[in-house]
mmCIF file of N, CA and C in Angstrom:
data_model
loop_
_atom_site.group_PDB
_atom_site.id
_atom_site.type_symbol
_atom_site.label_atom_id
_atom_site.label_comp_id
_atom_site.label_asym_id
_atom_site.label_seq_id
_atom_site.Cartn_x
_atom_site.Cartn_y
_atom_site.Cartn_z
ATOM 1 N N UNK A 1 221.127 19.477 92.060
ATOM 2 C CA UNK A 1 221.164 20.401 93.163
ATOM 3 C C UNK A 1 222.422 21.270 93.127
ATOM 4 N N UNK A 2 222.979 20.706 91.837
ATOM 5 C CA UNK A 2 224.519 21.033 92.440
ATOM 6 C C UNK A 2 223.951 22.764 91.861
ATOM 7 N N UNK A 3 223.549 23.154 90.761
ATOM 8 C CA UNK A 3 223.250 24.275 89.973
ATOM 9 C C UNK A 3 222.377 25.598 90.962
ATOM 10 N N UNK A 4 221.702 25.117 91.600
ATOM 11 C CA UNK A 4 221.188 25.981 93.010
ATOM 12 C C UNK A 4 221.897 27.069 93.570
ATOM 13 N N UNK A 5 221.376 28.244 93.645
ATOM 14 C CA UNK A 5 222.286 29.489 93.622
ATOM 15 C C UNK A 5 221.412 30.644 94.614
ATOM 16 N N UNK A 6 221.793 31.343 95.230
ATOM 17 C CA UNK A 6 220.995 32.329 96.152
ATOM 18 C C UNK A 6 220.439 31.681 97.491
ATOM 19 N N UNK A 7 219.710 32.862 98.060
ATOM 20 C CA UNK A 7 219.128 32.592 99.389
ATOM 21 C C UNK A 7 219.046 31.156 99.644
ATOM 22 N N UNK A 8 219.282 30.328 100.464
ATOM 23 C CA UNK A 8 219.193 28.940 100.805
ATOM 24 C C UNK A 8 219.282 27.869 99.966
ATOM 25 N N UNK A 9 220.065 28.548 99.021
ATOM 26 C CA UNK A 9 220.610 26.891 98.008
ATOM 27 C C UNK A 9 221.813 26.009 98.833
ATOM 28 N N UNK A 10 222.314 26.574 99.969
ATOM 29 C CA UNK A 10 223.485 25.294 100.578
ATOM 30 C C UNK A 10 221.935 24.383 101.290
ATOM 31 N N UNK A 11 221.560 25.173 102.201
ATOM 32 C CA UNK A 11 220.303 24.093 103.122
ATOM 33 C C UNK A 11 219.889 23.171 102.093
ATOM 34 N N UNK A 12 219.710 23.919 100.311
ATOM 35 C CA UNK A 12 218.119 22.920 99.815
ATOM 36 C C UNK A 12 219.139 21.915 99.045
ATOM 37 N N UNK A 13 220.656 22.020 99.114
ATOM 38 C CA UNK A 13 221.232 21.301 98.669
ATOM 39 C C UNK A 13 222.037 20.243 99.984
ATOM 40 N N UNK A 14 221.818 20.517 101.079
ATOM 41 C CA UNK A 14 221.706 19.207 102.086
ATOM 42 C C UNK A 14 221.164 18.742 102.207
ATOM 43 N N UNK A 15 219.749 19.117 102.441
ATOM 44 C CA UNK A 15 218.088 18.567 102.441
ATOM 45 C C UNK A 15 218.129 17.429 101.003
ATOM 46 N N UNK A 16 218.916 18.188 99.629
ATOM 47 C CA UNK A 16 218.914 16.364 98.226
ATOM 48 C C UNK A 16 219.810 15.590 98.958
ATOM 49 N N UNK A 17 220.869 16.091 99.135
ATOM 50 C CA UNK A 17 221.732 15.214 99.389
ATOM 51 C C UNK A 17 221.592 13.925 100.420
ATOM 52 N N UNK A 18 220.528 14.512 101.579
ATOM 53 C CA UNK A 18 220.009 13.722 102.492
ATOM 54 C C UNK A 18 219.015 12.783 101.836
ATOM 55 N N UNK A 19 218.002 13.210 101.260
ATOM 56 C CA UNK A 19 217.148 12.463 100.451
ATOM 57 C C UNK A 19 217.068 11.157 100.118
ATOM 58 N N UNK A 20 216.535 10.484 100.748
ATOM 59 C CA UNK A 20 216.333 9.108 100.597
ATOM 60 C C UNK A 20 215.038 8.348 100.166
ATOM 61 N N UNK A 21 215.217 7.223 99.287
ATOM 62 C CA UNK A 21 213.674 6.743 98.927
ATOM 63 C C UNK A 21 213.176 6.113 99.709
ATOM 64 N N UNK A 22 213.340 5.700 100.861
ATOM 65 C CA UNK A 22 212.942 4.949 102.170
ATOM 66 C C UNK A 22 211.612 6.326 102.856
ATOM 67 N N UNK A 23 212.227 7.203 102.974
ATOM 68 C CA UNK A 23 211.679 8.021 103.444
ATOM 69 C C UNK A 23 210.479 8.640 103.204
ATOM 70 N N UNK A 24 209.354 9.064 104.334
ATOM 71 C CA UNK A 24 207.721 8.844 103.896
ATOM 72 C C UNK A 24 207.583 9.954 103.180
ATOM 73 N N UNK A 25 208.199 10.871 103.573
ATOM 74 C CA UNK A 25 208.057 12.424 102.863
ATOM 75 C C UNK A 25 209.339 13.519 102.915
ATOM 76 N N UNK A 26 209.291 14.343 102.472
ATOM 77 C CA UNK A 26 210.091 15.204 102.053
ATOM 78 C C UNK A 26 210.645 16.157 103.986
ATOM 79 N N UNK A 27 209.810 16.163 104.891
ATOM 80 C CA UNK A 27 209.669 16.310 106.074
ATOM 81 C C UNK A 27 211.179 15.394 106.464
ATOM 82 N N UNK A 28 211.018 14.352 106.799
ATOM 83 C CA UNK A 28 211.506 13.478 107.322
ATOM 84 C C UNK A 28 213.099 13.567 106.724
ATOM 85 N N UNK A 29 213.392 13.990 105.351
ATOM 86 C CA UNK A 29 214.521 14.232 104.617
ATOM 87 C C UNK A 29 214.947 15.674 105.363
ATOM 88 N N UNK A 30 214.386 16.390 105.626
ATOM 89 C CA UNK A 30 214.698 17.575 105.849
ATOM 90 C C UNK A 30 215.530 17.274 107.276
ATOM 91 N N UNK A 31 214.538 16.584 108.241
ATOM 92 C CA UNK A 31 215.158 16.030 109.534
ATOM 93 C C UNK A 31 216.418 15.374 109.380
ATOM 94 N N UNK A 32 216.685 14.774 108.601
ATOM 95 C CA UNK A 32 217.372 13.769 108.550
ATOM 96 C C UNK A 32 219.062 14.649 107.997
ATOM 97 N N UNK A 33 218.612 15.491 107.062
ATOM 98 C CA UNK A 33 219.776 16.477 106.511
ATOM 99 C C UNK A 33 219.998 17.602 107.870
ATOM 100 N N UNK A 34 219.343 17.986 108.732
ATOM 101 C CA UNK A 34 220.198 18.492 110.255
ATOM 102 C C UNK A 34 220.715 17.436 111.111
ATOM 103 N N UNK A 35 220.373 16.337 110.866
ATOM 104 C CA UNK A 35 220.955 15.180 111.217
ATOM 105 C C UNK A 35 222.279 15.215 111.167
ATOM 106 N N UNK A 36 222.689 15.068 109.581
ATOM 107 C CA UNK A 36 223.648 14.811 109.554
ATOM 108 C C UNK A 36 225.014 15.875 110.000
ATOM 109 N N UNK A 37 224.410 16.885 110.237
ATOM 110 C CA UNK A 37 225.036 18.282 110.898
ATOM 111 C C UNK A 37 225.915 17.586 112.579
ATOM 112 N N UNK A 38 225.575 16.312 112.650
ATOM 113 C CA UNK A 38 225.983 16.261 113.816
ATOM 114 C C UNK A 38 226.847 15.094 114.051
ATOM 115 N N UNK A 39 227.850 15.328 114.370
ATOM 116 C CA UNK A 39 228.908 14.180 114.028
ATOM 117 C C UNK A 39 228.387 12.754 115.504
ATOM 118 N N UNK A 40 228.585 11.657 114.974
ATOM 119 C CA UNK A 40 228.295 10.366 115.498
ATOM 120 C C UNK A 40 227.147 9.985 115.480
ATOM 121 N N UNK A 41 226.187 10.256 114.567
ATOM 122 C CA UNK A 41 224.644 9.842 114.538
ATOM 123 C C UNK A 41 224.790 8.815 113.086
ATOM 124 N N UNK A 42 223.961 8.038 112.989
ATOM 125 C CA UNK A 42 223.846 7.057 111.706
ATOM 126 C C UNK A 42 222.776 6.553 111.631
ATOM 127 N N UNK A 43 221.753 7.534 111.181
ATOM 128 C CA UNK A 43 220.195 7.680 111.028
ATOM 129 C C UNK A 43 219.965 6.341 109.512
ATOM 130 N N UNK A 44 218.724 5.677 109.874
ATOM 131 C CA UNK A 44 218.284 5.055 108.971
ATOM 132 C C UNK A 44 216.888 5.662 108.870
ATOM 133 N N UNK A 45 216.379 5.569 107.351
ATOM 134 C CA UNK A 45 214.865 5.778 107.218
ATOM 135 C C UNK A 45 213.879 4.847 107.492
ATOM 136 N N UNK A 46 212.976 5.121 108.019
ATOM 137 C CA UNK A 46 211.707 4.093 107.969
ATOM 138 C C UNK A 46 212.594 2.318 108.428
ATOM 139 N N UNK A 47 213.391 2.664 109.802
ATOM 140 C CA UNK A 47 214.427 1.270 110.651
ATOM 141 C C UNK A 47 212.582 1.042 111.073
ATOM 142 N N UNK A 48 212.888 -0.508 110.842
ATOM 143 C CA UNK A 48 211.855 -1.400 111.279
ATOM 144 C C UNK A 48 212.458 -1.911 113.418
ATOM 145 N N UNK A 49 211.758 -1.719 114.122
ATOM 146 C CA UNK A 49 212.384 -2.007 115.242
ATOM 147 C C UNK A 49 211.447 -3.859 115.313
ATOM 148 N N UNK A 50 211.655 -4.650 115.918
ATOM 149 C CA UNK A 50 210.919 -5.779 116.220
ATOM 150 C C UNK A 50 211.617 -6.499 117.853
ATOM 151 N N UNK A 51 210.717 -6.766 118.099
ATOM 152 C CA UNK A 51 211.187 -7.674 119.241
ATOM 153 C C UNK A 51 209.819 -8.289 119.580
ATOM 154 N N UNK A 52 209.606 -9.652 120.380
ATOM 155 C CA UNK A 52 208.518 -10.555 120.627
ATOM 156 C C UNK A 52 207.317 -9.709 121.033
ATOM 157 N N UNK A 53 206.450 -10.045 120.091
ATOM 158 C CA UNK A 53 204.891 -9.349 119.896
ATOM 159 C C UNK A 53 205.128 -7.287 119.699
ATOM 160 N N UNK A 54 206.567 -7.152 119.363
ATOM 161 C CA UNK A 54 206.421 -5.321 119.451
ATOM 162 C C UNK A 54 206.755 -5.417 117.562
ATOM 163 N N UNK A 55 206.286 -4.612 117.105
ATOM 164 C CA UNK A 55 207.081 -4.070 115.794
ATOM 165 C C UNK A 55 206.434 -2.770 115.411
ATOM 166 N N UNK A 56 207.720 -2.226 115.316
ATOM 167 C CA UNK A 56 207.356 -0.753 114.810
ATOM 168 C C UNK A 56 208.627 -0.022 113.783
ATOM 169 N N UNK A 57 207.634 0.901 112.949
ATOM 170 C CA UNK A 57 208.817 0.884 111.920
ATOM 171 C C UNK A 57 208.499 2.784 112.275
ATOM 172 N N UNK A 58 210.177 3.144 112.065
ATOM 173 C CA UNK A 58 210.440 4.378 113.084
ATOM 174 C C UNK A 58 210.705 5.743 111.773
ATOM 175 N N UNK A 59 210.372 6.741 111.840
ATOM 176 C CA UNK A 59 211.028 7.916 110.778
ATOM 177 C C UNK A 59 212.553 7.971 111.154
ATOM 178 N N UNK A 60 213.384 8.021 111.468
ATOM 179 C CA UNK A 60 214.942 7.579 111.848
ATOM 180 C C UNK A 60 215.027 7.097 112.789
ATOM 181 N N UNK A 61 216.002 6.041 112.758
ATOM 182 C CA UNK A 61 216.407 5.030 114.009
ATOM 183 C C UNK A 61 217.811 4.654 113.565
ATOM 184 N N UNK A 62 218.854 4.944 114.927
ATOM 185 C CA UNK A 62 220.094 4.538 114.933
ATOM 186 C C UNK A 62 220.076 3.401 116.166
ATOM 187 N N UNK A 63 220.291 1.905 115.309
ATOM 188 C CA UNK A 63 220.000 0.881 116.606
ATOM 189 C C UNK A 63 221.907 0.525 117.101
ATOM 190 N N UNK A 64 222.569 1.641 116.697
ATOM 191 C CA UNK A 64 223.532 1.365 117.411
ATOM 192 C C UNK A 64 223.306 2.258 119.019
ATOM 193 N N UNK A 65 222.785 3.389 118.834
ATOM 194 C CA UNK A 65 222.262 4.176 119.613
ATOM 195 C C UNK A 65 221.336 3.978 120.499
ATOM 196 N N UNK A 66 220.310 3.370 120.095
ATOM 197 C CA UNK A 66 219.103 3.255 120.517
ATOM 198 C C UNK A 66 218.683 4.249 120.632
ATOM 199 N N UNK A 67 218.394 4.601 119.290
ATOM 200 C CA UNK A 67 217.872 6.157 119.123
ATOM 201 C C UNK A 67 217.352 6.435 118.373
ATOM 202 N N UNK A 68 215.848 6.686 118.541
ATOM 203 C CA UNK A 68 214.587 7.178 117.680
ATOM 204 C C UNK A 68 214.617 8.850 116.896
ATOM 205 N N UNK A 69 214.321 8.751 116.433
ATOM 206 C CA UNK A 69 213.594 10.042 115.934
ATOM 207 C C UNK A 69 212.418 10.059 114.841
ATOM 208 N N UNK A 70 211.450 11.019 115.493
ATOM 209 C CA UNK A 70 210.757 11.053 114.454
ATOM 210 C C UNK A 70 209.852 12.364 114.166
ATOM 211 N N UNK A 71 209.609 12.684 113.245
ATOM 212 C CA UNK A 71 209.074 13.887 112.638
ATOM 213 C C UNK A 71 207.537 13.753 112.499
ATOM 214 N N UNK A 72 207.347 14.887 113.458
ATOM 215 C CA UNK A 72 205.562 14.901 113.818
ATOM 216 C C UNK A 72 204.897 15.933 113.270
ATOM 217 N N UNK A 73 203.770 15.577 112.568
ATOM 218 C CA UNK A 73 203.240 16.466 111.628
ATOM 219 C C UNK A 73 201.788 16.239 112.252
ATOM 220 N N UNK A 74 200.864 17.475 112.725
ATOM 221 C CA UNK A 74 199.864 17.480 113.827
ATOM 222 C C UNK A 74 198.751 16.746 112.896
ATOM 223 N N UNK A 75 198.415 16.626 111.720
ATOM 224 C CA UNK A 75 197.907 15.780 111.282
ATOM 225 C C UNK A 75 197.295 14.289 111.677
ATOM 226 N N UNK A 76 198.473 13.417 111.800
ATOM 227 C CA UNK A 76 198.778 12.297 112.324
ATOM 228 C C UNK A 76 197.832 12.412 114.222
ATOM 229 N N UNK A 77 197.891 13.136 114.706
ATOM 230 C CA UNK A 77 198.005 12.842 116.018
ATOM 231 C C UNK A 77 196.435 13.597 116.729
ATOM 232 N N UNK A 78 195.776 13.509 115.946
ATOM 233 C CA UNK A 78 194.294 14.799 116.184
ATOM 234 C C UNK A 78 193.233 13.760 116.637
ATOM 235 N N UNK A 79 193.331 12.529 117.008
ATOM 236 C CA UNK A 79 192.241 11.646 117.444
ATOM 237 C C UNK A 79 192.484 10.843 118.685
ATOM 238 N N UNK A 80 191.529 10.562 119.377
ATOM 239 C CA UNK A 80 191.432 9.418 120.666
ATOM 240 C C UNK A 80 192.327 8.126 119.989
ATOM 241 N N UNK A 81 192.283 7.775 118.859
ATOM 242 C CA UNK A 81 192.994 6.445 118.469
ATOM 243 C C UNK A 81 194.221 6.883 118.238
ATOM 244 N N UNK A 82 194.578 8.038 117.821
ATOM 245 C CA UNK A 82 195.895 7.930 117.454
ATOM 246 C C UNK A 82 196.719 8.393 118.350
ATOM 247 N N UNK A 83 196.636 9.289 119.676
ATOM 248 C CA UNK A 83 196.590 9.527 120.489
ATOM 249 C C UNK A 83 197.524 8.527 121.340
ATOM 250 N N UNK A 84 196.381 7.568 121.029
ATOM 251 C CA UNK A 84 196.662 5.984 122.240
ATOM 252 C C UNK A 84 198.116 5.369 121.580
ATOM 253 N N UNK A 85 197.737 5.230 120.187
ATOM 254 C CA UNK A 85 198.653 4.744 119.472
ATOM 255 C C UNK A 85 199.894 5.106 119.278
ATOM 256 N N UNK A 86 199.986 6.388 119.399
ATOM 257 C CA UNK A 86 201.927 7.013 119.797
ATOM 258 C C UNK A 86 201.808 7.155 121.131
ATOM 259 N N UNK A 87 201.482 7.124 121.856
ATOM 260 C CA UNK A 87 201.817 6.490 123.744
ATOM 261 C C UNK A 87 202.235 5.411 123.367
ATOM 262 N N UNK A 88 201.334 4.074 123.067
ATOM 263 C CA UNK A 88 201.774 2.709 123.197
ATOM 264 C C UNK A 88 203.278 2.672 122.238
ATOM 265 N N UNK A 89 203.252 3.140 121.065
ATOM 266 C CA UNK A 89 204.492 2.820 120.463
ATOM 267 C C UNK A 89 205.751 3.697 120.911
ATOM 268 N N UNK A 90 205.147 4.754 121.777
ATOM 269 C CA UNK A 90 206.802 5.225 122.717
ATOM 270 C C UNK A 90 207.068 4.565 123.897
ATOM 271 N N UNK A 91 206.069 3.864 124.211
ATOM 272 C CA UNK A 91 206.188 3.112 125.459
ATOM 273 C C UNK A 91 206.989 1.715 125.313
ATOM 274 N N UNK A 92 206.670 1.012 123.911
ATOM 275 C CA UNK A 92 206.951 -0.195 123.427
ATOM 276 C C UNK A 92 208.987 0.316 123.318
ATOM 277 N N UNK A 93 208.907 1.068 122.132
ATOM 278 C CA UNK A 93 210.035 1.485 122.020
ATOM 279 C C UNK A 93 210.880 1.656 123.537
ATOM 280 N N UNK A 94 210.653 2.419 124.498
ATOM 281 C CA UNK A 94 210.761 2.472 125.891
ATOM 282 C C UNK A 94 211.263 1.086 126.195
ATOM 283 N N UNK A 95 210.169 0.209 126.263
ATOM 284 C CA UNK A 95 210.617 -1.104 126.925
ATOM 285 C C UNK A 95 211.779 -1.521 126.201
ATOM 286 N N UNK A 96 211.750 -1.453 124.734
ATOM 287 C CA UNK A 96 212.830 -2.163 123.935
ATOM 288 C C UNK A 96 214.567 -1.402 124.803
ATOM 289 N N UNK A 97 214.332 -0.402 125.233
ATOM 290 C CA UNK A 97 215.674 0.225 125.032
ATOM 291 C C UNK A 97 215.999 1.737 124.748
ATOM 292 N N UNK A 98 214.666 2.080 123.778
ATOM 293 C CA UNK A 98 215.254 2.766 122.664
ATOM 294 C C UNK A 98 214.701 4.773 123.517
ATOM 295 N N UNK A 99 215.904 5.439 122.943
ATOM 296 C CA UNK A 99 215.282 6.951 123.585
ATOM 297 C C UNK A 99 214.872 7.432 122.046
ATOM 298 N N UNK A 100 213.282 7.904 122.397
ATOM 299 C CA UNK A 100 212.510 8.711 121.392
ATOM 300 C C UNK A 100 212.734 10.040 121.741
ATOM 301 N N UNK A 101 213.382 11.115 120.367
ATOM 302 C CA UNK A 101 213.288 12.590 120.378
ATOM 303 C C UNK A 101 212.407 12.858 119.098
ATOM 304 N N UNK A 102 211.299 13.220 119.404
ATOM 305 C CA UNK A 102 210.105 13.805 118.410
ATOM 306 C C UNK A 102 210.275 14.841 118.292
ATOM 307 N N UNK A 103 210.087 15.478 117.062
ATOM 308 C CA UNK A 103 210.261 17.144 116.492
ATOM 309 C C UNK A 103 208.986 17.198 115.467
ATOM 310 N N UNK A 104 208.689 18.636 116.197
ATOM 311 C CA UNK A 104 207.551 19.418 115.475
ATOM 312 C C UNK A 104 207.771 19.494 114.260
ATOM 313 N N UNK A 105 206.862 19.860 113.341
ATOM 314 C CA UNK A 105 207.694 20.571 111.763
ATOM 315 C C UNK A 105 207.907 22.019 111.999
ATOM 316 N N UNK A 106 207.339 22.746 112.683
ATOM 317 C CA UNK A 106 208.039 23.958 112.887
ATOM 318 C C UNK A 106 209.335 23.934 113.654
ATOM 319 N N UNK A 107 209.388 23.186 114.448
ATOM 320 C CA UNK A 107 211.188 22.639 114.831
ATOM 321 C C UNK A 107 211.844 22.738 113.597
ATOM 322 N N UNK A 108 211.518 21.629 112.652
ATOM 323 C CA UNK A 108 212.528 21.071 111.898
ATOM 324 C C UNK A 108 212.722 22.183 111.312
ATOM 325 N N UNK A 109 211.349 22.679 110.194
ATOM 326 C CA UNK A 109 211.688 24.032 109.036
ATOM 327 C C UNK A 109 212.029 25.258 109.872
ATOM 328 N N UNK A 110 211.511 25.638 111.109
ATOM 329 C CA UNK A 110 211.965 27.037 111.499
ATOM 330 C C UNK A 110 212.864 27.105 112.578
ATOM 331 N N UNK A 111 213.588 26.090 113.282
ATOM 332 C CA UNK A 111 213.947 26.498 114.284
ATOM 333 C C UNK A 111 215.342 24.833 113.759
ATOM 334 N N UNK A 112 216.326 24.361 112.787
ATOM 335 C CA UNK A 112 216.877 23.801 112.665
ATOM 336 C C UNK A 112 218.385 23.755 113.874
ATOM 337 N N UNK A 113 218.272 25.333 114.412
ATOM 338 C CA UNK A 113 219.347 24.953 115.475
ATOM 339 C C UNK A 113 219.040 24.847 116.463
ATOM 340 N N UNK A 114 217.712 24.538 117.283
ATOM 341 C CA UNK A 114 217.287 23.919 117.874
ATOM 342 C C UNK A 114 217.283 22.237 117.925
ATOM 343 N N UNK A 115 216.766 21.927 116.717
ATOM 344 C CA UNK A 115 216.757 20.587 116.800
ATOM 345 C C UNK A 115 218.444 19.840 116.819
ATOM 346 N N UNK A 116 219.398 20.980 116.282
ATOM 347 C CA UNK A 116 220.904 20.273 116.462
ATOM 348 C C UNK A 116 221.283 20.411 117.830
ATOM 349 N N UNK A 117 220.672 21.462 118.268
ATOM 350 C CA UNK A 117 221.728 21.216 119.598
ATOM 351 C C UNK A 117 221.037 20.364 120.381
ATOM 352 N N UNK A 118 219.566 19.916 120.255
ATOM 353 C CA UNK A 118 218.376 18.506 121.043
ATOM 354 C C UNK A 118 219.491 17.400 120.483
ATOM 355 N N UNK A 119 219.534 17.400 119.741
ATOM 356 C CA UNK A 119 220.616 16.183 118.895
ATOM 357 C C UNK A 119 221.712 15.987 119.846
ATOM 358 N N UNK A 120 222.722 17.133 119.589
ATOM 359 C CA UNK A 120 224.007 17.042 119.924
ATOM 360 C C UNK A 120 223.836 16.870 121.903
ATOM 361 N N UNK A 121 223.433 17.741 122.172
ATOM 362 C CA UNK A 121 222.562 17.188 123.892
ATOM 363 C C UNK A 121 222.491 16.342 124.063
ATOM 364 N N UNK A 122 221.852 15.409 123.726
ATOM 365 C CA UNK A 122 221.478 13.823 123.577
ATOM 366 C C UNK A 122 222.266 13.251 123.336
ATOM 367 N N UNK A 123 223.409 13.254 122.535
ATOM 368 C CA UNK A 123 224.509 12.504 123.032
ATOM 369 C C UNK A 123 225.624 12.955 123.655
ATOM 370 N N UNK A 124 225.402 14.385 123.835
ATOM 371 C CA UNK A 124 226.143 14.701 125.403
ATOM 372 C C UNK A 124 225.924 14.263 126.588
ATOM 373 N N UNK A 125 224.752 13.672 126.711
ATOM 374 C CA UNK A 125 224.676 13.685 128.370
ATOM 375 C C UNK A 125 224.556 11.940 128.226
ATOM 376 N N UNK A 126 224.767 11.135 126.797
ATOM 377 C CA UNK A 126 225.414 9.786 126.954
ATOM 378 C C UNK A 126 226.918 9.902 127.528
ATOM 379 N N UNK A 127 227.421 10.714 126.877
ATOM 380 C CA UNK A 127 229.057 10.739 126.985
ATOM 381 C C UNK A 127 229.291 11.360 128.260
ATOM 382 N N UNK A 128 228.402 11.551 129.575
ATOM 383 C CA UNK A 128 228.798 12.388 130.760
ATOM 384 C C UNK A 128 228.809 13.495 130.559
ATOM 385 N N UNK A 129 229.039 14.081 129.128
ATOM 386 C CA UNK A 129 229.232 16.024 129.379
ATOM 387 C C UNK A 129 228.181 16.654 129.349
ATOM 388 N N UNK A 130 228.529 17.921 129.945
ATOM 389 C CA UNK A 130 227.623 19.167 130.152
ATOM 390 C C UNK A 130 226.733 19.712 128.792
ATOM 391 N N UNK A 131 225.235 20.244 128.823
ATOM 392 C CA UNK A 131 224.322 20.445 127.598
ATOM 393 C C UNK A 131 224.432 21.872 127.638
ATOM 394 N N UNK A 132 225.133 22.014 126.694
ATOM 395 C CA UNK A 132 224.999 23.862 126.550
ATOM 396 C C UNK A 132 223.665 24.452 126.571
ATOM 397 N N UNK A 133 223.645 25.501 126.243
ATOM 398 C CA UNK A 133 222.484 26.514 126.799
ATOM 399 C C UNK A 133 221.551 26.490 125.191
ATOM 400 N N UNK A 134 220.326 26.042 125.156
ATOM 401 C CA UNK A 134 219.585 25.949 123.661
ATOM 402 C C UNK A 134 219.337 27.443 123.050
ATOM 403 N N UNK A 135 219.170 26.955 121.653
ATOM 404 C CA UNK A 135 219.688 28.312 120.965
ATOM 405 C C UNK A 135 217.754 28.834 121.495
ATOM 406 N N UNK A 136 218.542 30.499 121.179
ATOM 407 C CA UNK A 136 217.224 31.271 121.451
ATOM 408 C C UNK A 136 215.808 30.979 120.388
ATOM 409 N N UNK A 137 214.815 30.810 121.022
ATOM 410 C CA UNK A 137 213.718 30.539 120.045
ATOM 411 C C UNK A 137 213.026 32.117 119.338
ATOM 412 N N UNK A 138 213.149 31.675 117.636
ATOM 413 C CA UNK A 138 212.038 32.096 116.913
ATOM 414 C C UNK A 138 210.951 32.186 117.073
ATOM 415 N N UNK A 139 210.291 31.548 117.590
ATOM 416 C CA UNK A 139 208.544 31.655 117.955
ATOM 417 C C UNK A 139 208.131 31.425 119.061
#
C-alpha cells in the first residue's frame, strides 16, 4: 500500500492498514479504518459478546466501552426473519450493557465524516461534553 499514489491513496492506504483477517468483508475494514480516526476507541473484529443463554458475535465491539458497531449492508436485513433477528440481537446486546451504533454503507463509503463525528459524539456525551453540530450531508 505503501506504493499508492493519486486521488485517494492516503484513505486506500488506511482502509490496508486497518485490514484485518477477522473481518467478514472489506466493508467492515473500511469502518473500522474511520475508526481509528478517533482517538480512545479499541475496536475488535467479529468480538464474540456471551452472557447466560445470549451470544452474539458483533462487526466491531469495544467491551471496554460497551460499544457495538456494526456495518449494515441492506442485503442482510430484506426479510420478516431477519428483521426479527437484528431487533432481538440489539435488544440482547441492550440488556447486556452494550450501546449499538449501526452505519449504512453509504455512511461508511460516502459520508466518512459523518460516521466520525457519530463516533466522536458518542463518546462525548459519555464524558459529559457538548456534541458538535454533524457535518453537512452529501445525499
Amino acid at each position: 500500500s505503501a506504493r499508492l499514489r493519486g486521488p485517494g491513496a492516503g484513505a486506500a492506504r488506511r482502509v490496508a492498514a486497518c485490514a484485518d483477517a477477522r473481518a467478514a468483508n472489506p466493508f467492515e475494514s473500511v469502518l473500522r479504518a474511520h475508526c481509528a480516526q478517533v482517538p480512545g476507541l479499541r475496536l475488535i473484529p467479529q468480538l464474540q459478546i456471551a452472557d447466560t443463554g445470549i451470544f452474539n458475535v458483533v462487526d466491531l465491539g469495544d467491551p471496554r466501552l460497551a460499544l457495538v458497531l456494526e456495518a449494515e449492508g441492506f442485503e442482510h436485513h430484506g426479510s420478516r426473519s431477519g428483521l426479527r433477528r437484528d431487533c432481538r440481537r440489539q435488544t440482547e446486546l441492550a440488556v447486556l450493557g452494550y450501546s449499538v451504533l449501526r452505519f449504512s454503507w453509504e455512511d461508511v463509503m460516502l459520508e466518512p465524516a459523518w460516521v466520525i463525528w457519530a463516533l466522536t459524539s458518542w463518546l462525548a456525551t459519555r464524558s459529559g461534553m457538548p456534541v458538535a453540530e454533524p457535518p453537512a450531508r452529501h445525499t
